[in-house]
mmCIF file of C-alpha atoms in Angstrom:
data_model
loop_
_atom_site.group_PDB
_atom_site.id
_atom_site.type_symbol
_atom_site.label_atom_id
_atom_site.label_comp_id
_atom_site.label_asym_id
_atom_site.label_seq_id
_atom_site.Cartn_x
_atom_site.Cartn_y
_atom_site.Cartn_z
ATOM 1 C CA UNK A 18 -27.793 -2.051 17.014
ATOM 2 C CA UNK A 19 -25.720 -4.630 16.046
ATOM 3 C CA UNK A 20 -23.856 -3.441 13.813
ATOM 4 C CA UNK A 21 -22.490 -0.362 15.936
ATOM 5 C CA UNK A 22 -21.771 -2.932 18.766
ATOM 6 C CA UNK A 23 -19.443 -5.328 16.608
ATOM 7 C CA UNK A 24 -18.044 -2.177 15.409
ATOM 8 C CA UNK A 25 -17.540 -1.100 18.467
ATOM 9 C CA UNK A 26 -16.206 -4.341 20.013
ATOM 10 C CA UNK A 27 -14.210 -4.502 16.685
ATOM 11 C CA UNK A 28 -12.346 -1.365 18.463
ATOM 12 C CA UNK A 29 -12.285 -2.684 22.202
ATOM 13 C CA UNK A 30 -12.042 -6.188 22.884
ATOM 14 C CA UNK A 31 -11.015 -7.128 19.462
ATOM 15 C CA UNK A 32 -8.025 -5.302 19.681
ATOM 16 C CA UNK A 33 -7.380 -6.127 23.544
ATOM 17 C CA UNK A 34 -7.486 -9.950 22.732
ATOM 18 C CA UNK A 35 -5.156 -9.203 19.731
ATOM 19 C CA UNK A 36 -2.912 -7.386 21.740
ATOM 20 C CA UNK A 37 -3.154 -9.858 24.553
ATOM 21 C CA UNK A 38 -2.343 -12.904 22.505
ATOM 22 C CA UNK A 39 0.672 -11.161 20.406
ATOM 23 C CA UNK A 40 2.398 -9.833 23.690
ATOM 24 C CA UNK A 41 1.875 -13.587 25.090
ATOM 25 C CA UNK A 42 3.596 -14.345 21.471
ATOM 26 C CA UNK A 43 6.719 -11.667 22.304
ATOM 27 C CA UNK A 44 7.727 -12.686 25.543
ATOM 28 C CA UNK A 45 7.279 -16.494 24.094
ATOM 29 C CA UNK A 46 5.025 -17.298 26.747
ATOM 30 C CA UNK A 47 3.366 -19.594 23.961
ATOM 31 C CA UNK A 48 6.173 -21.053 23.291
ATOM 32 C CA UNK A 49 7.149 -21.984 26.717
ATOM 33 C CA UNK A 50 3.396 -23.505 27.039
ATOM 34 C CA UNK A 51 4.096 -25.595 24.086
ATOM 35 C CA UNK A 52 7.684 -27.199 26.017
ATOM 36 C CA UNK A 53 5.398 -28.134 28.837
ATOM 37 C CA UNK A 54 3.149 -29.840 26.460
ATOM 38 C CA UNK A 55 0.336 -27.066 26.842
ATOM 39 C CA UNK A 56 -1.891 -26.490 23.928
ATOM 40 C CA UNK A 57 -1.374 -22.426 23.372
ATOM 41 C CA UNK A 58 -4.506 -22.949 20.952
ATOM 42 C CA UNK A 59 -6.704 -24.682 23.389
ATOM 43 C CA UNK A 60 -5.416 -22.835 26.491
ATOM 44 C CA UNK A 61 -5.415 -19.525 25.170
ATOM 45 C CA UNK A 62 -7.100 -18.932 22.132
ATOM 46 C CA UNK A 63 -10.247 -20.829 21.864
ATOM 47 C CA UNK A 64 -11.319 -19.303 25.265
ATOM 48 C CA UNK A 65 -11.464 -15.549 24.360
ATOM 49 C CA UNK A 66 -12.898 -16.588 20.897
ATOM 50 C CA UNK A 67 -15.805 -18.136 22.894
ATOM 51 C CA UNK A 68 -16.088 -15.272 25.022
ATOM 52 C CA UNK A 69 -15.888 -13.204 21.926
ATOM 53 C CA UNK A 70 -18.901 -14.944 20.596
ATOM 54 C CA UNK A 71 -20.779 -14.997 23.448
ATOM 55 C CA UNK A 72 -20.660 -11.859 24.413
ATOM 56 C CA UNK A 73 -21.317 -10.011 20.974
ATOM 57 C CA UNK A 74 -24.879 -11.352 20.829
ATOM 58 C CA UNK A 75 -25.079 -9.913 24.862
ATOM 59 C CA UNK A 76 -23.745 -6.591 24.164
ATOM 60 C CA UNK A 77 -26.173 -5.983 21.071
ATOM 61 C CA UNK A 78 -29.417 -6.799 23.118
ATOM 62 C CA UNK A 79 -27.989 -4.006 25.685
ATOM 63 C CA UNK A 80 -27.482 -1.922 23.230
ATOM 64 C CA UNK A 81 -30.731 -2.454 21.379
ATOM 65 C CA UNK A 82 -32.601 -1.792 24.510
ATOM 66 C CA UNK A 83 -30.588 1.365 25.382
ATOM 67 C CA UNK A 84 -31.666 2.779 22.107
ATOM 68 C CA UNK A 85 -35.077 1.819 23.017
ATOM 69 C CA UNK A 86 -34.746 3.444 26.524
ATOM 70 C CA UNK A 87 -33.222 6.697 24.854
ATOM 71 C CA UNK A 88 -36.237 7.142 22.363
ATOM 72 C CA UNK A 89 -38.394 6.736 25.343
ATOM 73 C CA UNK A 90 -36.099 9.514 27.149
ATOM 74 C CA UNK A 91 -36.404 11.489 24.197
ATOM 75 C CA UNK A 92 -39.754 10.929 22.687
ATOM 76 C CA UNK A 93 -41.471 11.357 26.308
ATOM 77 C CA UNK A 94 -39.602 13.417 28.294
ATOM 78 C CA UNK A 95 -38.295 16.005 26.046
ATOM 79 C CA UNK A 96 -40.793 16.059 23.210
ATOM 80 C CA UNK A 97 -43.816 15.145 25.276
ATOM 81 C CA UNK A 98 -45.309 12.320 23.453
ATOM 82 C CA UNK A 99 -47.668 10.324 25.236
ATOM 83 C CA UNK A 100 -46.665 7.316 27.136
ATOM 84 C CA UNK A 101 -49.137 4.983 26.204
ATOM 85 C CA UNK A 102 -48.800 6.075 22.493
ATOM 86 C CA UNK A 103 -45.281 6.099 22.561
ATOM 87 C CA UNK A 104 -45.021 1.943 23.866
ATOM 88 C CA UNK A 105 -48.229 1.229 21.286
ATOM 89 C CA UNK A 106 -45.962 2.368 18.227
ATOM 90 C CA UNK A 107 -42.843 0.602 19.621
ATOM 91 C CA UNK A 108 -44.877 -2.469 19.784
ATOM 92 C CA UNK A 109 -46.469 -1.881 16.671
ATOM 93 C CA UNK A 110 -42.850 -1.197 14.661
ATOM 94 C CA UNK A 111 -40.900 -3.949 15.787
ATOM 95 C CA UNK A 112 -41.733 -7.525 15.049
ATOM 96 C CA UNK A 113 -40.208 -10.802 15.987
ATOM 97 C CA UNK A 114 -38.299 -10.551 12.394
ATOM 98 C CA UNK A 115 -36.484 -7.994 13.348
ATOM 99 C CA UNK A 116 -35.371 -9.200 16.946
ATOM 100 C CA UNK A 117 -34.345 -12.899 14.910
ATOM 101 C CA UNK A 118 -32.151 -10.592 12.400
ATOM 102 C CA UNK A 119 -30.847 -8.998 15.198
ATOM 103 C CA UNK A 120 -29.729 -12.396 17.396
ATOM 104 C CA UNK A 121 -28.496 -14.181 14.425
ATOM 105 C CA UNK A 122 -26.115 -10.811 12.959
ATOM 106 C CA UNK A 123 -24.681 -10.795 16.410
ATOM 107 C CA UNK A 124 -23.984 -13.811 16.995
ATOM 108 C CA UNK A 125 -22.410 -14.060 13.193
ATOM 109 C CA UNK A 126 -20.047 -10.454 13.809
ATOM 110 C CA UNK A 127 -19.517 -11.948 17.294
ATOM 111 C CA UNK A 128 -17.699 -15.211 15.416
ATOM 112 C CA UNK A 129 -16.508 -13.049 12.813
ATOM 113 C CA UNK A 130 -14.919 -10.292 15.070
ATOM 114 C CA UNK A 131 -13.739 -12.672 17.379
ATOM 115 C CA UNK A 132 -11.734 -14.904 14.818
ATOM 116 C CA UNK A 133 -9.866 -12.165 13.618
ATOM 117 C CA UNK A 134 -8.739 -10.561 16.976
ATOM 118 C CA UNK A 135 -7.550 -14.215 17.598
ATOM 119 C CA UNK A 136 -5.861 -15.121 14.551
ATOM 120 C CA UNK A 137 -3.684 -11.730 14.033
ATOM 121 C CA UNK A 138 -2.471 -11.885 17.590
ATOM 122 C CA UNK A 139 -1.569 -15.591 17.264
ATOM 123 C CA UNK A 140 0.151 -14.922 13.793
ATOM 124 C CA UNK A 141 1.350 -11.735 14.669
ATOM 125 C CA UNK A 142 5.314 -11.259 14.234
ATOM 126 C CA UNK A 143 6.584 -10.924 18.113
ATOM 127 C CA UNK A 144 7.601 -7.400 18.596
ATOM 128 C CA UNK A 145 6.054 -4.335 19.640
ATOM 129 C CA UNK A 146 5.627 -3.287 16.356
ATOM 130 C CA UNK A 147 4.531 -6.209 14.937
ATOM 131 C CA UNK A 148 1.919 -6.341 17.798
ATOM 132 C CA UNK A 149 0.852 -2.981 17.258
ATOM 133 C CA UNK A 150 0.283 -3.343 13.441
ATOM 134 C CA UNK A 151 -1.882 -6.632 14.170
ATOM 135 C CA UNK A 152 -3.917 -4.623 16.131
ATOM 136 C CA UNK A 153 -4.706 -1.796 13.684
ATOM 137 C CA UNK A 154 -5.424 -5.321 10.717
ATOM 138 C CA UNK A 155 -8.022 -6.145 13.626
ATOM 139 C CA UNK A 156 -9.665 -2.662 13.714
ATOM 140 C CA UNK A 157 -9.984 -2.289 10.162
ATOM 141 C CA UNK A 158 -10.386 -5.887 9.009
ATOM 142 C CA UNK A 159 -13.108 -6.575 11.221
ATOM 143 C CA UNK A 160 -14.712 -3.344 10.334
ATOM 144 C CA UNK A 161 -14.794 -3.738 6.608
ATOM 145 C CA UNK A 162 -15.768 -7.874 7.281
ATOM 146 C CA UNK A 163 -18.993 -6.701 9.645
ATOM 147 C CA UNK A 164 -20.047 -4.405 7.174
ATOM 148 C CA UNK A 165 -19.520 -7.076 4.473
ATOM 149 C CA UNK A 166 -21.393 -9.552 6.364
ATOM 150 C CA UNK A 167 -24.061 -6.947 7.392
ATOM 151 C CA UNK A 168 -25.185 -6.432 3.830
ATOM 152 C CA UNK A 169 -24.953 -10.225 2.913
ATOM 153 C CA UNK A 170 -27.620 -11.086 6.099
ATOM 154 C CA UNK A 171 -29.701 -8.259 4.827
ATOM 155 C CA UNK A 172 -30.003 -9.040 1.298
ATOM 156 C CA UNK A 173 -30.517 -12.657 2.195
ATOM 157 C CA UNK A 174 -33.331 -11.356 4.962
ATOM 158 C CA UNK A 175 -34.914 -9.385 1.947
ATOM 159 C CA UNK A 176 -35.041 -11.948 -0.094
ATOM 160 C CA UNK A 177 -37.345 -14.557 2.278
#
């Protein structure tokens, strides 16, 4: 669950906040925040960071439970597996483990995710293209860095 969601946020909002930031950076609306003594950073940036963070850990415990609501769709109303027997193996196969892993790899592609989108619109060079290509480094760095991360919190899981 959470690793489909960061991927997928990876490809929506990541990429939104990117582009957001670096066409704030082309039409030097930074810029003209910094002449009126503004913080771009603090104004700007750390906001949809937070958001970013926030959110990720959100969006993974809808999308956990939408899995879980479309094996019960599945399981009982297609297949025909007993209701009882299909909430008594549910209960049975997840344990608070696996709901912990789940909160603390969100929350850690959430920061992850979000720190990219931020920094490669913020550093991205300010034209269209230059927006455009920060965008595509968000899609695919992100990607590759939740995958990364992914296999470093379940080796270190593993090993307790």
């Amino acid at each position: 669950g959470p690793v489909v969601t960061a991927l997928l946020f990876a490809g929506r909002a990541g990429t939104a906040i990117t582009a957001e930031i670096g066409l704030m950076k082309t039409t030097e609306q930074l810029s003209a925040m910094e002449m009126m003594a503004v913080d771009p950073v603090a104004r700007v940036v750390a906001p949809r960071f937070w958001a970013g963070v926030i959110s990720m850990p959100l969006l993974a415990a809808l999308f956990s439970a939408m899995g879980v609501f479309g094996g019960y769709l599945v399981g009982v109303q297609l297949i025909g597996v007993d209701v009882g027997a299909f909430w008594s193996q549910m209960q049975a196969a997840v344990e608070l483990d696996d709901v912990y892993e789940g909160i603390v790899k969100s929350i850690c592609f959430g920061f992850a995710c979000s720190l990219i989108a931020v920094y490669e619109g913020y550093h991205a060079p300010p034209t269209a293209q230059g927006v455009g290509l920060a965008t595509t480094r968000t899609v695919v760095v992100s990607s590759v860095l939740v995958l990364l991360i992914d296999y470093m919190l379940t080796a270190a899981f593993l090993g307790r």
